[in-house]
Short mmCIF file of C-alpha atoms and ligand atoms in Angstrom, two decimals:
data_model
loop_
_atom_site.label_atom_id
_atom_site.label_comp_id
_atom_site.label_asym_id
_atom_site.label_seq_id
_atom_site.Cartn_x
_atom_site.Cartn_y
_atom_site.Cartn_z
CA MET A 1 176.09 153.06 76.22
CA ASP A 2 173.73 154.80 78.20
CA THR A 3 170.13 154.66 77.08
CA LEU A 4 170.35 158.64 76.02
CA THR A 5 173.55 157.89 73.64
CA GLN A 6 171.75 154.77 72.67
CA ALA A 7 168.27 156.94 71.60
CA LEU A 8 170.39 159.47 70.23
CA ALA A 9 172.60 156.95 68.18
CA GLU A 10 168.97 155.86 66.88
CA LEU A 11 167.77 159.05 66.05
CA ARG A 12 171.16 159.95 63.86
CA ARG A 13 170.09 156.70 61.81
CA GLN A 14 167.07 158.02 61.27
CA PHE A 15 167.47 161.50 60.15
CA THR A 16 170.84 160.66 58.13
CA VAL A 17 170.85 161.37 54.43
CA PRO A 18 173.58 159.02 53.09
CA THR A 19 175.32 159.99 50.00
CA ASP A 20 174.21 157.53 47.29
CA VAL A 21 170.31 158.77 49.01
CA LEU A 22 171.29 162.49 48.42
CA ARG A 23 172.20 161.61 44.85
CA ASP A 24 168.54 159.33 44.39
CA VAL A 25 166.78 162.34 45.58
CA ALA A 26 168.44 164.76 43.17
CA ALA A 27 168.12 161.77 40.14
CA ALA A 28 164.41 161.99 41.21
CA PHE A 29 164.19 165.61 41.51
CA GLN A 30 165.47 166.26 37.92
CA ALA A 31 163.42 163.38 36.67
CA ASP A 32 160.11 164.91 38.09
CA LEU A 33 161.22 168.25 36.94
CA LYS A 34 161.60 166.91 33.21
CA ALA A 35 158.02 165.28 33.55
CA GLY A 36 156.44 168.39 35.05
CA LEU A 37 157.68 170.91 32.05
CA ALA A 38 156.31 167.95 29.63
CA GLY A 39 153.17 168.27 31.13
CA ALA A 40 153.23 164.58 32.69
CA PRO A 41 152.10 163.91 36.26
CA ALA A 42 154.83 165.36 39.13
CA SER A 43 154.71 166.24 42.26
CA LEU A 44 156.64 169.77 41.45
CA PRO A 45 153.64 172.04 40.81
CA LEU A 46 156.00 174.49 38.33
CA LEU A 47 154.24 177.87 38.24
CA PRO A 48 155.55 180.46 35.55
CA ALA A 49 156.08 183.78 36.64
CA TYR A 50 155.36 185.57 33.56
CA LEU A 51 158.70 187.60 33.62
CA ALA A 52 162.60 186.56 32.93
CA ASN A 53 165.57 188.43 34.67
CA PRO A 54 165.89 192.25 34.13
CA THR A 55 168.45 193.83 32.02
CA GLY A 56 169.67 195.58 34.64
CA ARG A 57 168.76 199.07 32.95
CA GLU A 58 165.44 199.50 35.29
CA ARG A 59 165.57 202.49 37.12
CA GLY A 60 163.38 204.44 39.50
CA ARG A 61 161.67 204.65 42.54
CA TYR A 62 158.95 201.65 43.43
CA LEU A 63 157.14 200.31 46.45
CA ALA A 64 157.49 196.17 47.42
CA LEU A 65 155.06 194.35 49.71
CA ASP A 66 156.71 191.32 50.94
CA PHE A 67 154.06 188.92 52.58
CA GLY A 68 154.95 185.48 52.89
CA GLY A 69 157.42 184.48 56.37
CA THR A 70 157.08 185.88 59.63
CA ASN A 71 157.25 189.34 58.99
CA VAL A 72 155.33 191.37 56.36
CA ARG A 73 157.54 194.56 54.86
CA VAL A 74 157.19 197.37 52.93
CA LEU A 75 159.77 199.29 51.25
CA LEU A 76 160.43 202.40 49.02
CA VAL A 77 163.08 201.01 47.00
CA GLU A 78 165.32 203.21 44.56
CA LEU A 79 166.86 201.31 41.90
CA LEU A 80 169.68 202.94 40.06
CA GLY A 81 170.56 200.27 37.67
CA ASP A 82 172.96 197.52 37.53
CA GLY A 83 172.51 196.00 40.79
CA VAL A 84 172.32 198.69 42.90
CA VAL A 85 169.56 199.78 45.31
CA HIS A 86 168.61 201.79 48.25
CA VAL A 87 166.24 201.01 50.27
CA ARG A 88 164.45 204.85 51.26
CA ARG A 89 162.08 203.37 53.62
CA ARG A 90 160.82 200.28 55.74
CA VAL A 91 158.00 198.67 57.78
CA SER A 92 158.30 195.60 59.36
CA ARG A 93 155.51 193.78 60.79
CA ARG A 94 154.93 190.40 62.66
CA LEU A 95 151.93 188.54 60.38
CA ARG A 96 151.34 187.25 64.39
CA ASP A 97 152.11 189.23 67.39
CA ILE A 98 150.04 187.29 70.22
CA ALA A 99 151.85 189.93 72.95
CA ARG A 100 150.06 192.95 70.88
CA GLY A 101 146.74 190.76 70.35
CA TYR A 102 146.98 189.89 66.98
CA ASP A 103 147.11 187.04 64.41
CA TYR A 104 146.30 187.23 61.01
CA THR A 105 147.04 183.96 60.08
CA ALA A 106 143.98 182.51 62.55
CA PRO A 107 140.95 180.93 61.06
CA ASP A 108 138.71 183.28 62.10
CA VAL A 109 140.62 186.24 60.22
CA THR A 110 138.57 187.11 56.67
CA PRO A 111 140.16 187.71 53.69
CA ALA A 112 138.85 191.89 54.05
CA ALA A 113 140.84 191.91 57.96
CA LEU A 114 144.35 189.98 55.91
CA PHE A 115 144.52 192.39 53.47
CA GLY A 116 143.35 195.40 55.19
CA PHE A 117 146.37 194.73 57.41
CA LEU A 118 148.54 194.74 54.18
CA ALA A 119 147.16 197.69 52.77
CA ARG A 120 147.63 199.75 55.95
CA LEU A 121 151.48 199.35 55.97
CA VAL A 122 151.88 199.76 52.31
CA GLY A 123 150.10 203.07 53.25
CA MET A 124 152.45 203.86 55.91
CA VAL A 125 155.72 204.04 53.27
CA ALA A 126 153.77 205.15 50.16
CA PRO A 127 154.46 208.93 49.87
CA ALA A 128 151.48 210.87 49.26
CA GLU A 129 151.79 212.91 46.15
CA GLY A 130 152.36 210.77 42.89
CA ARG A 131 151.25 207.66 41.35
CA TRP A 132 153.34 204.84 43.10
CA PRO A 133 154.13 201.22 41.10
CA LEU A 134 153.86 198.21 43.46
CA GLY A 135 155.25 194.81 43.40
CA PHE A 136 153.58 192.44 45.56
CA THR A 137 155.81 189.42 46.74
CA PHE A 138 153.08 186.90 47.77
CA SER A 139 154.76 183.43 48.87
CA TYR A 140 152.58 181.02 48.72
CA PRO A 141 151.81 178.83 45.34
CA CYS A 142 149.80 181.03 42.90
CA ARG A 143 148.62 180.19 39.27
CA GLN A 144 149.34 183.30 37.47
CA THR A 145 147.75 184.38 34.30
CA GLY A 146 149.33 187.64 34.05
CA LEU A 147 151.90 189.74 36.08
CA THR A 148 149.42 191.25 38.30
CA ARG A 149 147.11 188.24 38.28
CA ALA A 150 147.52 185.41 40.84
CA VAL A 151 145.01 182.89 41.93
CA LEU A 152 146.30 181.18 45.55
CA LEU A 153 145.94 177.82 45.06
CA ARG A 154 146.51 176.79 48.75
CA TRP A 155 147.84 178.48 51.69
CA HIS A 156 151.28 176.85 53.49
CA LYS A 157 153.50 177.89 56.31
CA GLU A 158 150.43 177.04 58.94
CA ILE A 159 148.08 180.00 57.49
CA ARG A 160 144.57 179.30 58.02
CA VAL A 161 142.39 182.29 56.69
CA PRO A 162 139.91 180.95 54.93
CA GLY A 163 138.42 182.65 51.86
CA VAL A 164 141.49 183.33 50.05
CA GLU A 165 142.19 180.02 48.02
CA GLY A 166 140.82 179.92 44.80
CA GLN A 167 141.02 183.93 44.91
CA ASP A 168 142.88 186.55 42.88
CA VAL A 169 145.10 187.66 45.65
CA GLY A 170 146.21 191.05 43.08
CA LYS A 171 142.11 192.06 43.21
CA LEU A 172 142.06 191.25 47.29
CA LEU A 173 144.77 193.70 47.26
CA GLN A 174 143.75 196.15 45.17
CA GLN A 175 140.35 196.22 46.85
CA ALA A 176 142.25 196.76 50.24
CA LEU A 177 144.30 199.95 48.70
CA THR A 178 141.03 201.45 47.94
CA ARG A 179 139.29 200.47 51.05
CA GLU A 180 141.95 201.84 52.95
CA GLN A 181 142.19 204.89 50.81
CA VAL A 182 145.77 204.24 49.58
CA ARG A 183 145.19 204.99 46.22
CA GLN A 184 148.08 206.46 45.10
CA VAL A 185 149.48 203.04 44.72
CA GLU A 186 149.16 200.81 41.45
CA LEU A 187 150.02 196.98 41.99
CA LYS A 188 152.34 196.41 38.71
CA ALA A 189 153.73 192.90 39.78
CA ILE A 190 152.77 190.02 41.83
CA ILE A 191 156.09 187.56 42.26
CA ASN A 192 156.87 184.44 44.57
CA ASP A 193 159.36 185.13 47.02
CA THR A 194 162.23 182.84 45.19
CA VAL A 195 161.19 184.66 41.97
CA GLY A 196 162.21 187.87 43.92
CA THR A 197 165.52 186.64 44.98
CA GLN A 198 166.22 185.81 41.54
CA LEU A 199 165.27 189.29 40.07
CA ALA A 200 167.42 190.82 43.02
CA GLY A 201 170.49 188.38 41.98
CA ALA A 202 170.15 189.05 38.50
CA TYR A 203 169.75 192.89 38.39
CA GLY A 204 173.63 192.99 39.12
CA ASP A 205 174.65 189.67 37.34
CA ARG A 206 172.71 188.35 34.29
CA ASP A 207 174.26 184.72 35.13
CA CYS A 208 171.74 184.60 38.05
CA ARG A 209 169.90 181.67 36.75
CA ALA A 210 167.83 180.51 40.47
CA GLY A 211 166.59 181.66 43.49
CA VAL A 212 166.18 179.82 46.63
CA ILE A 213 164.45 180.78 49.86
CA ILE A 214 165.38 178.47 52.85
CA GLY A 215 163.58 180.60 56.00
CA THR A 216 160.42 179.67 57.42
CA GLY A 217 159.62 177.87 54.13
CA PHE A 218 161.64 176.34 51.46
CA ASN A 219 161.29 177.01 47.86
CA VAL A 220 163.23 177.40 44.49
CA CYS A 221 162.60 179.13 41.22
CA TYR A 222 164.91 179.14 38.14
CA LEU A 223 165.19 180.18 34.52
CA GLU A 224 163.67 177.85 32.30
CA GLU A 225 165.71 178.61 28.75
CA GLN A 226 164.99 175.00 26.74
CA VAL A 227 160.76 175.35 26.95
CA PHE A 228 160.38 179.05 26.47
CA ALA A 229 162.11 181.40 23.68
CA PRO A 230 164.75 183.54 24.64
CA PRO A 231 165.12 185.27 26.99
CA GLY A 232 163.28 182.23 29.01
CA GLN A 233 160.90 182.41 31.87
CA ILE A 234 161.20 181.84 35.31
CA ILE A 235 159.25 179.23 37.07
CA ASN A 236 158.35 178.89 40.80
CA LEU A 237 159.02 175.19 41.18
CA GLU A 238 157.38 175.08 44.54
CA CYS A 239 159.43 172.71 45.47
CA GLY A 240 158.50 172.30 48.89
CA ASP A 241 155.94 169.92 47.31
CA PHE A 242 157.96 167.57 46.25
CA ALA A 243 157.41 164.28 47.80
CA ARG A 244 159.75 161.42 46.54
CA LEU A 245 161.74 160.99 49.55
CA PRO A 246 162.52 158.79 52.46
CA ARG A 247 160.74 159.77 55.81
CA ASN A 248 160.91 159.06 59.40
CA ALA A 249 158.35 158.20 61.98
CA TYR A 250 158.91 161.71 63.07
CA ASP A 251 158.39 163.42 59.71
CA ASN A 252 155.22 161.60 59.66
CA ARG A 253 154.04 162.62 63.16
CA LEU A 254 154.69 166.01 62.09
CA ASP A 255 152.89 166.08 58.79
CA ALA A 256 149.47 164.53 60.03
CA ALA A 257 149.19 166.83 62.53
CA SER A 258 149.71 169.85 60.25
CA ALA A 259 147.39 172.18 58.48
CA ASN A 260 147.81 170.45 55.24
CA PRO A 261 148.98 166.53 55.74
CA GLY A 262 150.16 165.07 52.38
CA GLY A 263 151.34 168.18 51.27
CA GLN A 264 154.91 170.15 51.73
CA ARG A 265 156.63 166.71 52.27
CA LEU A 266 160.05 168.30 51.18
CA GLU A 267 159.48 171.46 53.19
CA LYS A 268 158.26 169.96 56.45
CA MET A 269 161.66 168.31 56.55
CA VAL A 270 163.62 172.00 55.69
CA ALA A 271 162.03 174.72 56.98
CA GLY A 272 162.61 176.82 59.71
CA LEU A 273 159.03 176.56 60.71
CA TYR A 274 159.16 172.66 60.77
CA LEU A 275 162.92 171.96 62.08
CA GLY A 276 162.05 173.32 65.47
CA GLU A 277 158.37 170.94 65.35
CA LEU A 278 160.42 168.26 64.52
CA VAL A 279 163.46 168.63 67.45
CA ARG A 280 160.05 169.19 69.94
CA LEU A 281 158.87 165.87 68.62
CA MET A 282 161.77 163.94 69.38
CA VAL A 283 162.55 165.75 72.16
CA VAL A 284 158.85 164.88 73.84
CA ASP A 285 159.39 161.34 72.61
CA LEU A 286 162.73 161.06 74.71
CA ALA A 287 160.92 162.53 77.67
CA GLU A 288 157.67 160.53 77.62
CA ARG A 289 160.42 157.18 77.13
CA GLY A 290 161.95 158.54 80.19
CA VAL A 291 165.56 158.98 78.46
CA LEU A 292 165.55 162.90 78.43
CA LEU A 293 164.37 165.72 81.12
CA ALA A 294 163.05 162.80 83.15
CA GLY A 295 162.82 165.51 86.49
CA ALA A 296 161.54 168.18 84.27
CA ALA A 297 157.39 168.66 83.29
CA PRO A 298 157.65 168.95 80.00
CA ALA A 299 154.04 170.78 79.74
CA GLY A 300 155.57 174.19 77.67
CA LEU A 301 156.86 171.73 74.82
CA ASP A 302 153.63 169.94 74.58
CA GLN A 303 152.12 172.94 72.72
CA PRO A 304 152.87 172.39 68.63
CA TYR A 305 155.57 174.63 67.21
CA ALA A 306 156.27 175.61 71.41
CA PHE A 307 159.94 175.43 69.68
CA THR A 308 160.47 177.52 67.35
CA GLY A 309 163.41 177.71 64.62
CA GLU A 310 164.60 180.42 66.56
CA ASP A 311 165.03 178.57 69.36
CA LEU A 312 166.94 175.98 67.58
CA GLY A 313 169.11 178.46 66.49
CA ARG A 314 169.90 179.70 70.15
CA VAL A 315 170.76 176.31 71.01
CA LEU A 316 172.98 175.37 67.64
CA THR A 317 175.08 178.83 68.48
CA ASP A 318 174.95 178.35 72.16
CA THR A 319 179.09 177.04 72.06
CA ALA A 320 179.85 177.96 75.52
CA PRO A 321 180.83 175.41 78.28
CA ASP A 322 177.33 174.39 79.93
CA GLN A 323 175.86 176.16 77.46
CA PRO A 324 173.91 178.25 79.15
CA HIS A 325 171.42 180.13 76.76
CA THR A 326 170.36 176.32 76.41
CA ALA A 327 169.92 175.95 79.83
CA ALA A 328 167.99 179.09 79.80
CA LEU A 329 165.48 177.87 77.36
CA LEU A 330 165.02 174.34 78.64
CA ALA A 331 164.13 176.12 82.05
CA LYS A 332 161.68 178.21 80.13
CA LEU A 333 160.07 175.45 78.25
CA THR A 334 160.22 172.25 80.90
CA GLY A 335 160.96 173.94 84.26
CA SER A 336 164.38 172.19 84.54
CA ALA A 337 167.73 173.68 82.64
CA GLY A 338 168.38 169.66 82.36
CA THR A 339 172.07 167.92 83.39
CA PRO A 340 174.77 169.15 80.86
CA ALA A 341 174.32 165.69 78.61
CA GLU A 342 171.10 166.56 78.39
CA ARG A 343 171.89 169.92 77.10
CA ALA A 344 174.46 168.60 74.77
CA ALA A 345 171.74 165.90 73.66
CA LEU A 346 169.63 168.78 72.13
CA ARG A 347 172.28 170.36 70.53
CA ASP A 348 172.86 166.83 68.80
CA ILE A 349 169.19 166.54 67.62
CA CYS A 350 169.23 170.05 66.48
CA SER A 351 172.13 169.58 64.15
CA MET A 352 170.76 166.27 63.21
CA VAL A 353 167.61 168.20 61.79
CA VAL A 354 169.96 171.19 60.20
CA VAL A 355 172.26 169.18 58.51
CA ARG A 356 169.33 166.87 57.30
CA SER A 357 167.66 169.97 55.79
CA ALA A 358 171.09 171.32 54.33
CA ARG A 359 171.98 167.43 52.54
CA LEU A 360 168.20 167.46 51.05
CA VAL A 361 168.53 171.31 49.29
CA ALA A 362 171.81 170.33 48.17
CA ALA A 363 170.17 167.17 46.23
CA VAL A 364 167.33 169.74 44.78
CA LEU A 365 169.92 171.93 43.38
CA LEU A 366 171.97 169.17 42.07
CA GLY A 367 169.05 167.85 40.58
CA LEU A 368 167.87 171.49 38.69
CA LEU A 369 171.53 172.14 38.05
CA ARG A 370 171.97 168.58 36.00
CA HIS A 371 168.63 169.83 34.55
CA SER A 372 169.39 173.14 33.47
CA ASP A 373 173.27 172.24 32.33
CA PRO A 374 174.54 168.85 32.79
CA LYS A 375 177.68 169.13 31.90
CA LEU A 376 178.16 172.98 33.45
CA GLU A 377 179.22 174.61 30.94
CA ARG A 378 177.73 178.03 32.03
CA ARG A 379 178.21 179.88 35.01
CA HIS A 380 175.33 179.38 37.28
CA VAL A 381 174.86 182.19 40.15
CA ILE A 382 172.02 181.14 42.74
CA ALA A 383 170.60 183.60 44.51
CA ILE A 384 169.78 182.20 48.48
CA ASP A 385 168.19 183.97 50.92
CA GLY A 386 165.42 183.04 54.35
CA ALA A 387 166.48 183.27 57.71
CA LEU A 388 167.85 179.54 58.10
CA TYR A 389 169.99 180.05 55.70
CA SER A 390 171.15 183.74 56.55
CA HIS A 391 170.97 183.22 60.50
CA LEU A 392 172.03 179.78 60.84
CA PRO A 393 175.97 180.23 61.12
CA GLY A 394 177.51 177.35 59.08
CA TYR A 395 174.37 176.24 57.05
CA GLY A 396 175.61 178.38 53.66
CA ARG A 397 179.17 176.61 53.86
CA TYR A 398 178.01 173.17 54.83
CA LEU A 399 175.70 173.39 51.43
CA SER A 400 178.20 175.24 49.85
CA LEU A 401 180.75 172.35 50.74
CA LEU A 402 177.98 169.72 49.67
CA LEU A 403 177.93 170.93 45.99
CA ASP A 404 181.26 171.10 45.61
CA GLN A 405 181.44 167.63 46.87
CA ALA A 406 179.57 166.54 44.61
CA LEU A 407 180.45 168.36 41.42
CA GLY A 408 184.07 168.16 42.03
CA THR A 409 186.13 170.77 39.35
CA ALA A 410 183.02 172.11 37.50
CA ALA A 411 181.62 173.47 41.54
CA ARG A 412 183.67 176.72 40.34
CA GLN A 413 181.12 177.36 37.74
CA VAL A 414 178.30 177.39 40.57
CA ILE A 415 178.07 180.29 42.85
CA MET A 416 175.82 180.50 45.64
CA ARG A 417 175.32 184.50 46.24
CA PRO A 418 173.46 185.51 49.66
CA THR A 419 171.42 188.02 48.66
CA PRO A 420 169.58 189.92 51.50
CA ASP A 421 166.13 191.17 51.27
CA GLY A 422 165.74 189.75 48.00
CA SER A 423 162.08 188.82 48.10
CA GLY A 424 161.79 192.43 48.53
CA LEU A 425 163.95 194.12 46.42
CA GLY A 426 162.97 191.73 43.64
CA ALA A 427 159.48 192.98 43.85
CA ALA A 428 160.52 196.56 43.15
CA ILE A 429 162.62 195.61 40.37
CA ALA A 430 159.85 193.47 39.05
CA ALA A 431 157.20 196.70 39.25
CA ALA A 432 159.95 198.40 36.86
CA ALA A 433 159.45 195.23 34.79
CA GLY A 434 155.76 195.00 34.99
C1 GLC B 1 156.64 177.89 50.68
C2 GLC B 1 155.56 178.94 50.05
C3 GLC B 1 156.15 179.57 48.54
C4 GLC B 1 157.31 179.88 48.90
C5 GLC B 1 158.23 179.37 50.14
C6 GLC B 1 159.27 180.15 50.66
O1 GLC B 1 156.94 176.73 50.31
O2 GLC B 1 154.83 177.48 49.30
O3 GLC B 1 155.60 179.90 47.43
O4 GLC B 1 158.50 180.41 47.94
O5 GLC B 1 157.42 178.94 51.39
O6 GLC B 1 158.51 181.74 51.47
#
């Protein structure tokens, strides 16, 4: 075996989640969920959403502001009942657009500037006449004390704007709407993106009992029907924070250099924002050891997060012989297109992190299903969205396969339902319920 093949075999060993470990993670997750619900210490924050599933009879026009990933979106949504929705208007802006000269994730941004940016986007979509109810999807962990009161516990996904943690983001948004003269808009609900996704799924199918986002971040919510009286209540698990996991040296390195060391350990092994960074750390390591890209100057890869989730998708979908897109990407990042063997190695590395991601998500969903319905006596529709899930070919199929394998014949009770734009549409549904 040559040194590159050997190094790849070693990486594969570190990134493999064998079936028995997958089962252990599922059991630990289920135990943590049970402990958390009983008020015992647990690594899952369990944040009640003050909402149950919609009835399907919600109708009318609502605004939705969706903030929490790479893009901020505002939608004007018409709800027509029983799962039928039309998006009448939409704007989308990146939160960080270096080419256009702004970055609303940076530590020198004030809360007023960030929420002003959001309010102006709402103003671009809100019709001038009439009163417009708004649902606000804010996809960071919040302690809610009501549908429109949500205190940010901590930023995730590498946002570093000071002065927002500990504040009520509903109040910050309302003040910004007033400052920006968007007075025709009334905040009716604040929800997490997983909750939005579940609401969007449940609007057309009352058996939708969970919402999942696998995008920039990773998280799950579900309808808790045992602890709360009917119709139950949706709980945001914030399961990116789950920590009872086997980790390797690259996971630890990524964590130590992140904006929140020690936090979001599962998210850092699963979500799009971090998978690219894990790949970068591995490639830099192999390059430093002279095993990969020996003739190149991988300076373009020195910068943390220089290899993005989109780059990872580009490499994995580059199936043509000689991987032309991978060659172009490597040339851009390192000045060298790499040899065919090096490009193939990069694809292997990308696939290792993606496979591990799907296996850990499967473990979480298995733990959740076992908690909600140990014998799977009911139908469970799981609404799911996020760029990694929806744009990475094969991710969804692999996740379903893992659940099928683990659940056997009972797997027919579990339906994974892709729910595009669920986080935004769900905000409109929440506004209708609020
Ligand atoms: C992060 C946030 C969580 C959100 C997830 C997906 O984990 O903490 O609230 O749901 O990202 O966007």
